[in-house]
Amino acid sequence: MTTTIVPITSAHPAFDQTAALFDAYRVHYGLPSSPELTRSWLHDQLAQHRISAAAAIRAAQVCGFVTATVMPASLMLGTAWSIRDLYVAPRRRRSGIAHALLQHVIHSARAAGASRLSLQTETDNVPALTLYAQVGFRPVTGLELLNLRLDPDPEDPGDTT
């Protein structure tokens, strides 16, 4: 069965299927299903060019997707790409779809002149880590991933200036 990887915009005929699969991806990570909110969020992110997306289509069904962002690589005076999300429907896993989606992003990043492509995943996601290593991704040593949660604090009155 042939898999086609296509760039997705909010106007693409496969957008609604991609948004539905994106909602399933969120549920996979323990978040509640919210199809309309997910669709709206994805639509806005694509329309505002905050992310790009591609979908894997087999037999007229979206069975996987990948999203990426482009960031300035200031020291290199260029750009770096980051894969933000990669998901394949459970019944379609182990069939080469994730590999095809990765190759699509790698090709697109190279064609755009990006200096590097990065991604992150959980340390216990062995199938993903194995695939990423096979494709050529390597762990980055000497760096730490740090986050600052920006949840509203009811005690913080905010900027009063």
PDB file of C-alpha atoms in Angstrom:
ATOM      1  CA  MET A   1       0.000   0.000   0.000  1.00  0.00           C
ATOM      2  CA  THR A   2       1.402   3.392  -1.005  1.00  0.00           C
ATOM      3  CA  THR A   3       1.836   6.190   1.500  1.00  0.00           C
ATOM      4  CA  THR A   4       1.806   9.772   0.266  1.00  0.00           C
ATOM      5  CA  ILE A   5       3.253  12.566   2.406  1.00  0.00           C
ATOM      6  CA  VAL A   6       1.568  15.898   1.753  1.00  0.00           C
ATOM      7  CA  PRO A   7       2.036  19.356   3.282  1.00  0.00           C
ATOM      8  CA  ILE A   8      -1.088  20.332   5.209  1.00  0.00           C
ATOM      9  CA  THR A   9      -2.670  23.755   5.387  1.00  0.00           C
ATOM     10  CA  SER A  10      -5.984  24.649   6.964  1.00  0.00           C
ATOM     11  CA  ALA A  11      -7.470  24.672   3.438  1.00  0.00           C
ATOM     12  CA  HIS A  12      -6.170  21.210   2.477  1.00  0.00           C
ATOM     13  CA  PRO A  13      -8.875  18.538   1.996  1.00  0.00           C
ATOM     14  CA  ALA A  14      -7.096  16.322   4.573  1.00  0.00           C
ATOM     15  CA  PHE A  15      -6.987  19.040   7.242  1.00  0.00           C
ATOM     16  CA  ASP A  16     -10.023  17.773   9.183  1.00  0.00           C
ATOM     17  CA  GLN A  17      -8.662  14.218   9.277  1.00  0.00           C
ATOM     18  CA  THR A  18      -5.272  15.553  10.394  1.00  0.00           C
ATOM     19  CA  ALA A  19      -6.906  17.606  13.157  1.00  0.00           C
ATOM     20  CA  ALA A  20      -8.846  14.538  14.328  1.00  0.00           C
ATOM     21  CA  LEU A  21      -5.629  12.496  14.454  1.00  0.00           C
ATOM     22  CA  PHE A  22      -3.940  15.378  16.306  1.00  0.00           C
ATOM     23  CA  ASP A  23      -6.711  15.130  18.902  1.00  0.00           C
ATOM     24  CA  ALA A  24      -6.025  11.376  19.212  1.00  0.00           C
ATOM     25  CA  TYR A  25      -2.330  12.208  19.700  1.00  0.00           C
ATOM     26  CA  ARG A  26      -3.226  14.513  22.597  1.00  0.00           C
ATOM     27  CA  VAL A  27      -5.400  11.785  24.132  1.00  0.00           C
ATOM     28  CA  HIS A  28      -2.462   9.351  23.748  1.00  0.00           C
ATOM     29  CA  TYR A  29      -0.513  11.670  26.074  1.00  0.00           C
ATOM     30  CA  GLY A  30      -3.281  11.746  28.673  1.00  0.00           C
ATOM     31  CA  LEU A  31      -5.104  14.932  27.721  1.00  0.00           C
ATOM     32  CA  PRO A  32      -8.884  14.997  27.337  1.00  0.00           C
ATOM     33  CA  SER A  33     -10.311  14.791  23.846  1.00  0.00           C
ATOM     34  CA  SER A  34     -11.353  18.186  22.538  1.00  0.00           C
ATOM     35  CA  PRO A  35     -11.898  17.881  18.772  1.00  0.00           C
ATOM     36  CA  GLU A  36     -13.157  21.417  18.109  1.00  0.00           C
ATOM     37  CA  LEU A  37     -10.546  23.122  20.291  1.00  0.00           C
ATOM     38  CA  THR A  38      -7.794  20.983  18.743  1.00  0.00           C
ATOM     39  CA  ARG A  39      -9.023  21.780  15.222  1.00  0.00           C
ATOM     40  CA  SER A  40      -9.162  25.502  16.012  1.00  0.00           C
ATOM     41  CA  TRP A  41      -5.695  25.506  17.599  1.00  0.00           C
ATOM     42  CA  LEU A  42      -4.139  23.620  14.681  1.00  0.00           C
ATOM     43  CA  HIS A  43      -5.885  25.889  12.178  1.00  0.00           C
ATOM     44  CA  ASP A  44      -4.532  28.997  13.930  1.00  0.00           C
ATOM     45  CA  GLN A  45      -0.984  27.648  14.249  1.00  0.00           C
ATOM     46  CA  LEU A  46      -0.856  26.785  10.550  1.00  0.00           C
ATOM     47  CA  ALA A  47      -2.522  30.023   9.425  1.00  0.00           C
ATOM     48  CA  GLN A  48      -0.091  32.111  11.481  1.00  0.00           C
ATOM     49  CA  HIS A  49       2.888  30.064  10.192  1.00  0.00           C
ATOM     50  CA  ARG A  50       3.942  29.123  13.732  1.00  0.00           C
ATOM     51  CA  ILE A  51       4.191  25.498  12.622  1.00  0.00           C
ATOM     52  CA  SER A  52       4.167  23.582   9.394  1.00  0.00           C
ATOM     53  CA  ALA A  53       2.570  20.168   9.095  1.00  0.00           C
ATOM     54  CA  ALA A  54       2.624  17.190   6.798  1.00  0.00           C
ATOM     55  CA  ALA A  55       0.315  14.196   6.781  1.00  0.00           C
ATOM     56  CA  ALA A  56       0.821  10.612   5.711  1.00  0.00           C
ATOM     57  CA  ILE A  57      -2.100   9.426   3.614  1.00  0.00           C
ATOM     58  CA  ARG A  58      -2.872   5.798   2.755  1.00  0.00           C
ATOM     59  CA  ALA A  59      -6.051   4.736   1.000  1.00  0.00           C
ATOM     60  CA  ALA A  60      -7.484   8.266   1.368  1.00  0.00           C
ATOM     61  CA  GLN A  61      -7.006   8.162   5.160  1.00  0.00           C
ATOM     62  CA  VAL A  62      -4.626  10.309   7.229  1.00  0.00           C
ATOM     63  CA  CYS A  63      -2.652   7.789   9.258  1.00  0.00           C
ATOM     64  CA  GLY A  64       0.141   9.978  10.613  1.00  0.00           C
ATOM     65  CA  PHE A  65       1.417  13.530  10.838  1.00  0.00           C
ATOM     66  CA  VAL A  66       4.448  15.574  11.714  1.00  0.00           C
ATOM     67  CA  THR A  67       4.732  19.231  12.714  1.00  0.00           C
ATOM     68  CA  ALA A  68       7.844  21.392  12.652  1.00  0.00           C
ATOM     69  CA  THR A  69       8.909  24.924  13.482  1.00  0.00           C
ATOM     70  CA  VAL A  70      11.624  27.102  12.002  1.00  0.00           C
ATOM     71  CA  MET A  71      13.750  29.091  14.427  1.00  0.00           C
ATOM     72  CA  PRO A  72      16.595  31.530  13.968  1.00  0.00           C
ATOM     73  CA  ALA A  73      20.030  29.975  14.432  1.00  0.00           C
ATOM     74  CA  SER A  74      21.626  33.255  15.459  1.00  0.00           C
ATOM     75  CA  LEU A  75      25.227  32.093  15.866  1.00  0.00           C
ATOM     76  CA  MET A  76      25.104  30.430  12.446  1.00  0.00           C
ATOM     77  CA  LEU A  77      23.210  33.368  10.901  1.00  0.00           C
ATOM     78  CA  GLY A  78      20.769  30.848   9.535  1.00  0.00           C
ATOM     79  CA  THR A  79      17.817  28.753  10.608  1.00  0.00           C
ATOM     80  CA  ALA A  80      17.273  25.558  12.551  1.00  0.00           C
ATOM     81  CA  TRP A  81      14.223  23.359  12.330  1.00  0.00           C
ATOM     82  CA  SER A  82      12.592  21.504  15.191  1.00  0.00           C
ATOM     83  CA  ILE A  83      10.192  18.603  14.909  1.00  0.00           C
ATOM     84  CA  ARG A  84       7.491  19.339  17.462  1.00  0.00           C
ATOM     85  CA  ASP A  85       5.063  16.456  16.993  1.00  0.00           C
ATOM     86  CA  LEU A  86       5.207  13.107  15.219  1.00  0.00           C
ATOM     87  CA  TYR A  87       2.358  10.649  15.517  1.00  0.00           C
ATOM     88  CA  VAL A  88       1.165   7.571  13.669  1.00  0.00           C
ATOM     89  CA  ALA A  89      -2.225   5.968  14.288  1.00  0.00           C
ATOM     90  CA  PRO A  90      -1.652   2.869  16.443  1.00  0.00           C
ATOM     91  CA  ARG A  91      -2.942   0.395  13.859  1.00  0.00           C
ATOM     92  CA  ARG A  92      -0.569   1.844  11.223  1.00  0.00           C
ATOM     93  CA  ARG A  93       2.617   1.717  13.300  1.00  0.00           C
ATOM     94  CA  ARG A  94       5.624  -0.339  12.262  1.00  0.00           C
ATOM     95  CA  SER A  95       4.785   0.163   8.583  1.00  0.00           C
ATOM     96  CA  GLY A  96       7.317   2.857   7.649  1.00  0.00           C
ATOM     97  CA  ILE A  97       5.017   5.858   8.064  1.00  0.00           C
ATOM     98  CA  ALA A  98       7.045   7.561  10.824  1.00  0.00           C
ATOM     99  CA  HIS A  99      10.210   7.044   8.782  1.00  0.00           C
ATOM    100  CA  ALA A 100       8.558   8.578   5.703  1.00  0.00           C
ATOM    101  CA  LEU A 101       7.360  11.578   7.737  1.00  0.00           C
ATOM    102  CA  LEU A 102      10.863  12.084   9.157  1.00  0.00           C
ATOM    103  CA  GLN A 103      12.406  11.883   5.688  1.00  0.00           C
ATOM    104  CA  HIS A 104       9.914  14.479   4.465  1.00  0.00           C
ATOM    105  CA  VAL A 105      10.965  16.946   7.170  1.00  0.00           C
ATOM    106  CA  ILE A 106      14.685  16.207   6.674  1.00  0.00           C
ATOM    107  CA  HIS A 107      14.366  16.839   2.939  1.00  0.00           C
ATOM    108  CA  SER A 108      12.343  20.034   3.493  1.00  0.00           C
ATOM    109  CA  ALA A 109      14.803  21.386   6.076  1.00  0.00           C
ATOM    110  CA  ARG A 110      17.793  20.668   3.808  1.00  0.00           C
ATOM    111  CA  ALA A 111      16.052  22.250   0.820  1.00  0.00           C
ATOM    112  CA  ALA A 112      15.365  25.362   2.928  1.00  0.00           C
ATOM    113  CA  GLY A 113      19.033  25.612   3.913  1.00  0.00           C
ATOM    114  CA  ALA A 114      18.542  24.851   7.616  1.00  0.00           C
ATOM    115  CA  SER A 115      21.730  24.292   9.590  1.00  0.00           C
ATOM    116  CA  ARG A 116      20.230  21.571  11.800  1.00  0.00           C
ATOM    117  CA  LEU A 117      17.090  19.649  12.641  1.00  0.00           C
ATOM    118  CA  SER A 118      16.294  18.723  16.225  1.00  0.00           C
ATOM    119  CA  LEU A 119      13.570  16.917  18.138  1.00  0.00           C
ATOM    120  CA  GLN A 120      12.849  15.716  21.618  1.00  0.00           C
ATOM    121  CA  THR A 121      11.094  12.691  23.039  1.00  0.00           C
ATOM    122  CA  GLU A 122      10.765  10.932  26.339  1.00  0.00           C
ATOM    123  CA  THR A 123      13.774   8.920  27.510  1.00  0.00           C
ATOM    124  CA  ASP A 124      11.649   5.761  27.792  1.00  0.00           C
ATOM    125  CA  ASN A 125      10.205   5.989  24.251  1.00  0.00           C
ATOM    126  CA  VAL A 126      12.470   3.224  22.947  1.00  0.00           C
ATOM    127  CA  PRO A 127      10.706   2.682  19.574  1.00  0.00           C
ATOM    128  CA  ALA A 128      10.981   6.400  18.753  1.00  0.00           C
ATOM    129  CA  LEU A 129      14.573   6.658  19.981  1.00  0.00           C
ATOM    130  CA  THR A 130      15.516   3.630  17.891  1.00  0.00           C
ATOM    131  CA  LEU A 131      13.933   5.120  14.768  1.00  0.00           C
ATOM    132  CA  TYR A 132      15.546   8.520  15.342  1.00  0.00           C
ATOM    133  CA  ALA A 133      18.984   6.924  15.770  1.00  0.00           C
ATOM    134  CA  GLN A 134      18.487   4.866  12.576  1.00  0.00           C
ATOM    135  CA  VAL A 135      17.692   8.060  10.663  1.00  0.00           C
ATOM    136  CA  GLY A 136      20.806   9.767  12.045  1.00  0.00           C
ATOM    137  CA  PHE A 137      19.677  11.827  15.040  1.00  0.00           C
ATOM    138  CA  ARG A 138      22.162  11.836  17.911  1.00  0.00           C
ATOM    139  CA  PRO A 139      21.798  12.897  21.546  1.00  0.00           C
ATOM    140  CA  VAL A 140      23.108  16.361  22.374  1.00  0.00           C
ATOM    141  CA  THR A 141      25.530  16.348  25.268  1.00  0.00           C
ATOM    142  CA  GLY A 142      26.483  19.356  27.328  1.00  0.00           C
ATOM    143  CA  LEU A 143      23.047  20.979  27.169  1.00  0.00           C
ATOM    144  CA  GLU A 144      20.118  20.861  29.543  1.00  0.00           C
ATOM    145  CA  LEU A 145      16.487  21.324  28.580  1.00  0.00           C
ATOM    146  CA  LEU A 146      14.992  23.868  30.974  1.00  0.00           C
ATOM    147  CA  ASN A 147      11.388  25.021  31.215  1.00  0.00           C
ATOM    148  CA  LEU A 148       9.688  27.858  33.040  1.00  0.00           C
ATOM    149  CA  ARG A 149       5.969  27.271  33.540  1.00  0.00           C
ATOM    150  CA  LEU A 150       3.971  30.386  32.772  1.00  0.00           C
ATOM    151  CA  ASP A 151       0.706  29.321  34.367  1.00  0.00           C
ATOM    152  CA  PRO A 152      -1.149  32.252  35.901  1.00  0.00           C
ATOM    153  CA  ASP A 153      -0.443  32.608  39.593  1.00  0.00           C
ATOM    154  CA  PRO A 154      -3.492  33.841  41.537  1.00  0.00           C
ATOM    155  CA  GLU A 155      -1.121  35.556  44.018  1.00  0.00           C
ATOM    156  CA  ASP A 156       0.747  37.431  41.261  1.00  0.00           C
ATOM    157  CA  PRO A 157      -0.992  40.713  40.338  1.00  0.00           C
ATOM    158  CA  GLY A 158       0.983  40.828  37.081  1.00  0.00           C
ATOM    159  CA  ASP A 159       2.785  43.814  35.615  1.00  0.00           C
ATOM    160  CA  THR A 160       1.314  46.918  37.207  1.00  0.00           C
ATOM    161  CA  THR A 161       3.485  49.445  35.389  1.00  0.00           C
TER     162      THR A 161
END
